[in-house]
Amino acid sequence: MAQEYKKWHVGIIGAGASGLVNLKTLMEKGFTGECWEMQTGLGGVYLSTYQQAQLTTSNLSVTFSDYSHGDESIPRMYMANEYRDYLKGYSDHYGLTPFLHFQKKVQKVEKSAEGEKYNLIVECLQSGETTTYTYDKIIVCTGANTTASIPCWPGQENFKGQIVHSSVYDSPEDFRGKRVCLIGVGESGSDIAGLVSKVASASVMVKRGKHGHIVNRYQIPPLPVLKGSAVDQRPWPSDLDTNRSHYCIPRWAGPTIGTARARGQGMRGDATGDAVMSKTSRMNGSQNTHGFAIFGTKNDSFVKAIVYNGLELKPSLDRIDGQDLHFEDGSVFENCDAIILNTGYRMSFPFLEEICPDFCACPDVRSLWKHSFHADLGTDVMFSGFARPAFGALPPCSEMQARYISMLLTGERVLPPKDVQLKLTELEAEQEMWQYDGAAKRVKGLVDFLLYMDGMAEVIGCYLNFWRMLHLLVTNPRVWHAVNFSPIGGVQYRLYGPDAKNQYAKQALSASLCSRFPDRYVLMAWSWFFWIFGKMGVYFCTRSGSGLEYRKAAVFADAKKRYGWTPLSGIEA
């Protein structure tokens, strides 16, 4: 460090992936802190999830940038218990465990008597006793999956069957032989539908608006791949395609690519007799969805249920009449025994009502810069874990937030002046709303993975710009290839800049499996084509497709002129 900085004591609310990575990053900088968690152990949402729950993003993307099990060459989707084990290993490796407090619920955050600090009023869920703890800074890492969203329909109060939210769903055996209606077609909804439809006597699934863009977890390589002297035909995770060669093209090109790939997928499914692949292609094509304009349903379990288990897809539920469910198209599901609500969650921060009442009254993380920083709270109370990629993983976004937060607290970086911060927040929110349209209104934290990660890298100082990529190409072509064709993850942002872990990053990237889509090099060529024209000032050749990069640059230039602030302002600048 260029100079000494105050060793803040930080209180972290939540001990999921976001809480852990913030604690670890703060401790690396010499700060002290503690995590307060309501549940009985590590894992966040994955601690209380249903049996057979499996992640929809592979270990190449979901893991943190400086800790892995060394399985980059054989990527796969962890089961929920495996991911919990990964988090426990991470906690033990970095010595975080003594600072984690479980079955402790934060009831309230308030200003301390000194005015410079904050009190956390914490209830012990075992004894019922409350204790007050004082911190210099607070980081909220409770996640968006804390308060179940429970919709209501006319006649619901007279329904005699069972209504269960996915947050308390445990096993399909509870619904064996029953007539079941499932509401919602997200990732959990898809999984639960696939499991329940196998044992239910009849099942229907309600699609409110559009379903997410459907991608199965694993794909068979479309072409035989040689590995040594043998042909490698192992299924590989579909998120190998969530890479820079794909995600560097302008977002308006999404429909073209999506349509072409859907047609290719359908043709392949028809040719090989894969009914699920053909059905998936038709369903995506019928609503013209693609990965750049809607959230992902990154498993096809409900499609398999439609093809093999008789699951019926229905439009929105209109009303409930006794045991009969009436849908908007006039159809009826009679004698329903159970309704499973895969309706997600809503954000809720009751413990912050004294600190920021306006935000808590109608919480929208798009009003926070980088989904983390409230314009009136600065670095006093910050948020992490509320950037949810449409495709990609949340933990790497949280890790980038944690790195930036720790730099702000050391003084290596400085937040933009309030009016600049508000303008940047407005521009980024406008981009997200333009790109994701209706989906962004329902999923408040929805972000574009690469745009968000690169945006964080820009203020941290680890952005992979043209010169760094060129240096990588010349000095280590294998790593350069992995950066472009393996899934986007936090490890890419450890190659250069502050807190780089160059050797670890190169080793992990060299071992990573890369995309094998036949069009990967074509997409990369288009990315470079648009990049050149984007640099020449053509707004719609930028990755955002709306000139976001240029508009932000103009705000940066104005901030530098008026305040002397740049994204890299701080004691290390």
PDB file of C-alpha atoms in Angstrom, residues 133-284:
ATOM      1  CA  TYR A 133     -22.784  -5.301  18.013  1.00  0.00           C
ATOM      2  CA  THR A 134     -21.100  -2.161  16.699  1.00  0.00           C
ATOM      3  CA  TYR A 135     -19.308  -1.794  13.350  1.00  0.00           C
ATOM      4  CA  ASP A 136     -17.722   0.920  11.265  1.00  0.00           C
ATOM      5  CA  LYS A 137     -19.220  -0.364   8.015  1.00  0.00           C
ATOM      6  CA  ILE A 138     -22.043  -2.700   6.996  1.00  0.00           C
ATOM      7  CA  ILE A 139     -22.302  -4.958   3.951  1.00  0.00           C
ATOM      8  CA  VAL A 140     -25.715  -6.479   3.167  1.00  0.00           C
ATOM      9  CA  CYS A 141     -25.313  -9.932   1.575  1.00  0.00           C
ATOM     10  CA  THR A 142     -28.747 -11.430   2.278  1.00  0.00           C
ATOM     11  CA  GLY A 143     -29.444 -12.177  -1.381  1.00  0.00           C
ATOM     12  CA  ALA A 144     -32.712 -11.890  -3.229  1.00  0.00           C
ATOM     13  CA  ASN A 145     -34.021 -15.302  -2.092  1.00  0.00           C
ATOM     14  CA  THR A 146     -35.166 -14.399   1.404  1.00  0.00           C
ATOM     15  CA  THR A 147     -38.886 -13.561   1.112  1.00  0.00           C
ATOM     16  CA  ALA A 148     -41.066 -15.882  -0.932  1.00  0.00           C
ATOM     17  CA  SER A 149     -43.301 -14.241  -3.525  1.00  0.00           C
ATOM     18  CA  ILE A 150     -46.815 -15.618  -3.009  1.00  0.00           C
ATOM     19  CA  PRO A 151     -49.347 -14.601  -5.686  1.00  0.00           C
ATOM     20  CA  CYS A 152     -53.111 -14.650  -5.095  1.00  0.00           C
ATOM     21  CA  TRP A 153     -55.994 -15.520  -7.409  1.00  0.00           C
ATOM     22  CA  PRO A 154     -59.765 -15.109  -7.114  1.00  0.00           C
ATOM     23  CA  GLY A 155     -61.194 -18.077  -5.251  1.00  0.00           C
ATOM     24  CA  GLN A 156     -57.878 -19.110  -3.715  1.00  0.00           C
ATOM     25  CA  GLU A 157     -59.256 -18.886  -0.186  1.00  0.00           C
ATOM     26  CA  ASN A 158     -61.724 -21.701  -0.981  1.00  0.00           C
ATOM     27  CA  PHE A 159     -59.125 -24.064  -2.488  1.00  0.00           C
ATOM     28  CA  LYS A 160     -59.145 -27.257  -0.416  1.00  0.00           C
ATOM     29  CA  GLY A 161     -55.890 -28.645  -1.752  1.00  0.00           C
ATOM     30  CA  GLN A 162     -52.295 -28.005  -0.831  1.00  0.00           C
ATOM     31  CA  ILE A 163     -50.430 -24.818  -1.838  1.00  0.00           C
ATOM     32  CA  VAL A 164     -46.646 -25.052  -1.494  1.00  0.00           C
ATOM     33  CA  HIS A 165     -43.949 -22.528  -2.404  1.00  0.00           C
ATOM     34  CA  SER A 166     -40.711 -23.884  -3.864  1.00  0.00           C
ATOM     35  CA  SER A 167     -38.871 -22.524  -0.808  1.00  0.00           C
ATOM     36  CA  VAL A 168     -40.451 -25.269   1.312  1.00  0.00           C
ATOM     37  CA  TYR A 169     -40.735 -27.944  -1.395  1.00  0.00           C
ATOM     38  CA  ASP A 170     -38.594 -30.943  -0.486  1.00  0.00           C
ATOM     39  CA  SER A 171     -39.348 -34.083  -2.473  1.00  0.00           C
ATOM     40  CA  PRO A 172     -41.582 -35.213  -5.367  1.00  0.00           C
ATOM     41  CA  GLU A 173     -42.760 -38.132  -3.218  1.00  0.00           C
ATOM     42  CA  ASP A 174     -45.064 -35.716  -1.402  1.00  0.00           C
ATOM     43  CA  PHE A 175     -47.079 -35.456  -4.633  1.00  0.00           C
ATOM     44  CA  ARG A 176     -47.145 -39.072  -5.781  1.00  0.00           C
ATOM     45  CA  GLY A 177     -50.469 -39.985  -7.393  1.00  0.00           C
ATOM     46  CA  LYS A 178     -51.826 -36.427  -7.126  1.00  0.00           C
ATOM     47  CA  ARG A 179     -53.073 -33.956  -9.699  1.00  0.00           C
ATOM     48  CA  VAL A 180     -50.584 -31.114  -9.530  1.00  0.00           C
ATOM     49  CA  CYS A 181     -50.389 -27.599 -10.983  1.00  0.00           C
ATOM     50  CA  LEU A 182     -46.978 -25.917 -11.075  1.00  0.00           C
ATOM     51  CA  ILE A 183     -46.819 -22.118 -11.391  1.00  0.00           C
ATOM     52  CA  GLY A 184     -43.688 -20.579 -12.952  1.00  0.00           C
ATOM     53  CA  VAL A 185     -41.115 -21.716 -15.510  1.00  0.00           C
ATOM     54  CA  GLY A 186     -37.830 -20.611 -13.993  1.00  0.00           C
ATOM     55  CA  GLU A 187     -34.922 -22.919 -13.299  1.00  0.00           C
ATOM     56  CA  SER A 188     -36.265 -24.297 -10.017  1.00  0.00           C
ATOM     57  CA  GLY A 189     -39.702 -24.586 -11.605  1.00  0.00           C
ATOM     58  CA  SER A 190     -38.267 -26.567 -14.492  1.00  0.00           C
ATOM     59  CA  ASP A 191     -36.427 -28.948 -12.180  1.00  0.00           C
ATOM     60  CA  ILE A 192     -39.389 -29.448  -9.867  1.00  0.00           C
ATOM     61  CA  ALA A 193     -41.733 -30.011 -12.817  1.00  0.00           C
ATOM     62  CA  GLY A 194     -39.387 -32.667 -14.168  1.00  0.00           C
ATOM     63  CA  LEU A 195     -39.370 -34.482 -10.832  1.00  0.00           C
ATOM     64  CA  VAL A 196     -43.042 -34.127  -9.868  1.00  0.00           C
ATOM     65  CA  SER A 197     -44.445 -35.016 -13.307  1.00  0.00           C
ATOM     66  CA  LYS A 198     -42.852 -38.471 -13.029  1.00  0.00           C
ATOM     67  CA  VAL A 199     -44.878 -39.396  -9.953  1.00  0.00           C
ATOM     68  CA  ALA A 200     -48.052 -37.274 -10.266  1.00  0.00           C
ATOM     69  CA  SER A 201     -51.183 -38.760 -11.821  1.00  0.00           C
ATOM     70  CA  ALA A 202     -51.536 -35.576 -13.911  1.00  0.00           C
ATOM     71  CA  SER A 203     -49.618 -32.308 -14.045  1.00  0.00           C
ATOM     72  CA  VAL A 204     -49.850 -28.900 -15.684  1.00  0.00           C
ATOM     73  CA  MET A 205     -47.403 -26.009 -15.687  1.00  0.00           C
ATOM     74  CA  VAL A 206     -48.458 -22.371 -15.839  1.00  0.00           C
ATOM     75  CA  LYS A 207     -46.334 -20.057 -17.974  1.00  0.00           C
ATOM     76  CA  ARG A 208     -46.859 -16.435 -16.984  1.00  0.00           C
ATOM     77  CA  GLY A 209     -45.751 -14.507 -20.057  1.00  0.00           C
ATOM     78  CA  LYS A 210     -42.641 -15.918 -21.716  1.00  0.00           C
ATOM     79  CA  HIS A 211     -40.562 -18.729 -20.316  1.00  0.00           C
ATOM     80  CA  GLY A 212     -36.832 -18.144 -20.041  1.00  0.00           C
ATOM     81  CA  HIS A 213     -34.559 -18.976 -22.932  1.00  0.00           C
ATOM     82  CA  ILE A 214     -34.228 -22.746 -22.539  1.00  0.00           C
ATOM     83  CA  VAL A 215     -30.775 -24.302 -22.540  1.00  0.00           C
ATOM     84  CA  ASN A 216     -30.120 -27.794 -21.256  1.00  0.00           C
ATOM     85  CA  ARG A 217     -27.380 -28.178 -18.650  1.00  0.00           C
ATOM     86  CA  TYR A 218     -25.248 -30.460 -20.784  1.00  0.00           C
ATOM     87  CA  GLN A 219     -24.773 -30.944 -24.493  1.00  0.00           C
ATOM     88  CA  ILE A 220     -23.185 -33.676 -26.576  1.00  0.00           C
ATOM     89  CA  PRO A 221     -20.448 -32.097 -28.720  1.00  0.00           C
ATOM     90  CA  PRO A 222     -21.975 -31.499 -32.169  1.00  0.00           C
ATOM     91  CA  LEU A 223     -18.794 -32.826 -33.779  1.00  0.00           C
ATOM     92  CA  PRO A 224     -16.438 -35.593 -32.595  1.00  0.00           C
ATOM     93  CA  VAL A 225     -13.534 -34.140 -30.624  1.00  0.00           C
ATOM     94  CA  LEU A 226     -10.108 -35.740 -30.538  1.00  0.00           C
ATOM     95  CA  LYS A 227      -8.485 -35.924 -27.104  1.00  0.00           C
ATOM     96  CA  GLY A 228      -5.077 -37.452 -27.545  1.00  0.00           C
ATOM     97  CA  SER A 229      -5.647 -40.483 -29.728  1.00  0.00           C
ATOM     98  CA  ALA A 230      -9.257 -41.079 -28.651  1.00  0.00           C
ATOM     99  CA  VAL A 231     -12.544 -39.459 -29.615  1.00  0.00           C
ATOM    100  CA  ASP A 232     -14.025 -37.510 -26.691  1.00  0.00           C
ATOM    101  CA  GLN A 233     -17.821 -37.578 -26.772  1.00  0.00           C
ATOM    102  CA  ARG A 234     -18.495 -36.696 -23.123  1.00  0.00           C
ATOM    103  CA  PRO A 235     -21.357 -34.277 -22.548  1.00  0.00           C
ATOM    104  CA  TRP A 236     -20.033 -30.827 -21.736  1.00  0.00           C
ATOM    105  CA  PRO A 237     -21.730 -27.971 -19.899  1.00  0.00           C
ATOM    106  CA  SER A 238     -23.719 -25.654 -22.099  1.00  0.00           C
ATOM    107  CA  ASP A 239     -22.230 -22.640 -20.344  1.00  0.00           C
ATOM    108  CA  LEU A 240     -19.001 -23.204 -22.276  1.00  0.00           C
ATOM    109  CA  ASP A 241     -20.802 -20.904 -24.701  1.00  0.00           C
ATOM    110  CA  THR A 242     -21.052 -18.105 -22.118  1.00  0.00           C
ATOM    111  CA  ASN A 243     -17.691 -16.815 -23.297  1.00  0.00           C
ATOM    112  CA  ARG A 244     -16.151 -13.708 -24.837  1.00  0.00           C
ATOM    113  CA  SER A 245     -16.273 -14.930 -28.427  1.00  0.00           C
ATOM    114  CA  HIS A 246     -20.054 -14.979 -28.090  1.00  0.00           C
ATOM    115  CA  TYR A 247     -20.721 -12.209 -25.599  1.00  0.00           C
ATOM    116  CA  CYS A 248     -18.565  -9.523 -27.220  1.00  0.00           C
ATOM    117  CA  ILE A 249     -20.964  -9.041 -30.124  1.00  0.00           C
ATOM    118  CA  PRO A 250     -23.571  -6.228 -29.983  1.00  0.00           C
ATOM    119  CA  ARG A 251     -26.684  -7.163 -28.072  1.00  0.00           C
ATOM    120  CA  TRP A 252     -28.964  -6.298 -30.974  1.00  0.00           C
ATOM    121  CA  ALA A 253     -27.397  -9.220 -32.886  1.00  0.00           C
ATOM    122  CA  GLY A 254     -28.895 -11.646 -30.378  1.00  0.00           C
ATOM    123  CA  PRO A 255     -32.063 -12.447 -32.381  1.00  0.00           C
ATOM    124  CA  THR A 256     -30.052 -13.341 -35.484  1.00  0.00           C
ATOM    125  CA  ILE A 257     -27.717 -15.645 -33.607  1.00  0.00           C
ATOM    126  CA  GLY A 258     -30.530 -17.068 -31.503  1.00  0.00           C
ATOM    127  CA  THR A 259     -32.664 -17.843 -34.567  1.00  0.00           C
ATOM    128  CA  ALA A 260     -29.772 -19.464 -36.419  1.00  0.00           C
ATOM    129  CA  ARG A 261     -28.820 -21.615 -33.447  1.00  0.00           C
ATOM    130  CA  ALA A 262     -32.424 -22.583 -32.719  1.00  0.00           C
ATOM    131  CA  ARG A 263     -32.857 -23.745 -36.302  1.00  0.00           C
ATOM    132  CA  GLY A 264     -29.605 -25.665 -36.193  1.00  0.00           C
ATOM    133  CA  GLN A 265     -30.615 -27.247 -32.902  1.00  0.00           C
ATOM    134  CA  GLY A 266     -34.007 -28.198 -34.312  1.00  0.00           C
ATOM    135  CA  MET A 267     -32.488 -29.721 -37.432  1.00  0.00           C
ATOM    136  CA  ARG A 268     -30.040 -31.718 -35.362  1.00  0.00           C
ATOM    137  CA  GLY A 269     -32.801 -32.890 -33.040  1.00  0.00           C
ATOM    138  CA  ASP A 270     -34.957 -33.976 -35.987  1.00  0.00           C
ATOM    139  CA  ALA A 271     -32.029 -35.740 -37.639  1.00  0.00           C
ATOM    140  CA  THR A 272     -31.021 -37.651 -34.518  1.00  0.00           C
ATOM    141  CA  GLY A 273     -34.549 -38.306 -33.267  1.00  0.00           C
ATOM    142  CA  ASP A 274     -33.964 -36.227 -30.127  1.00  0.00           C
ATOM    143  CA  ALA A 275     -37.520 -35.129 -29.351  1.00  0.00           C
ATOM    144  CA  VAL A 276     -36.466 -32.924 -26.429  1.00  0.00           C
ATOM    145  CA  MET A 277     -33.942 -31.007 -28.526  1.00  0.00           C
ATOM    146  CA  SER A 278     -36.514 -30.485 -31.270  1.00  0.00           C
ATOM    147  CA  LYS A 279     -39.160 -29.365 -28.787  1.00  0.00           C
ATOM    148  CA  THR A 280     -36.741 -26.951 -27.083  1.00  0.00           C
ATOM    149  CA  SER A 281     -35.874 -25.409 -30.438  1.00  0.00           C
ATOM    150  CA  ARG A 282     -39.518 -24.889 -31.338  1.00  0.00           C
ATOM    151  CA  MET A 283     -40.384 -23.423 -27.930  1.00  0.00           C
ATOM    152  CA  ASN A 284     -37.524 -20.905 -28.047  1.00  0.00           C
TER     153      ASN A 284
END
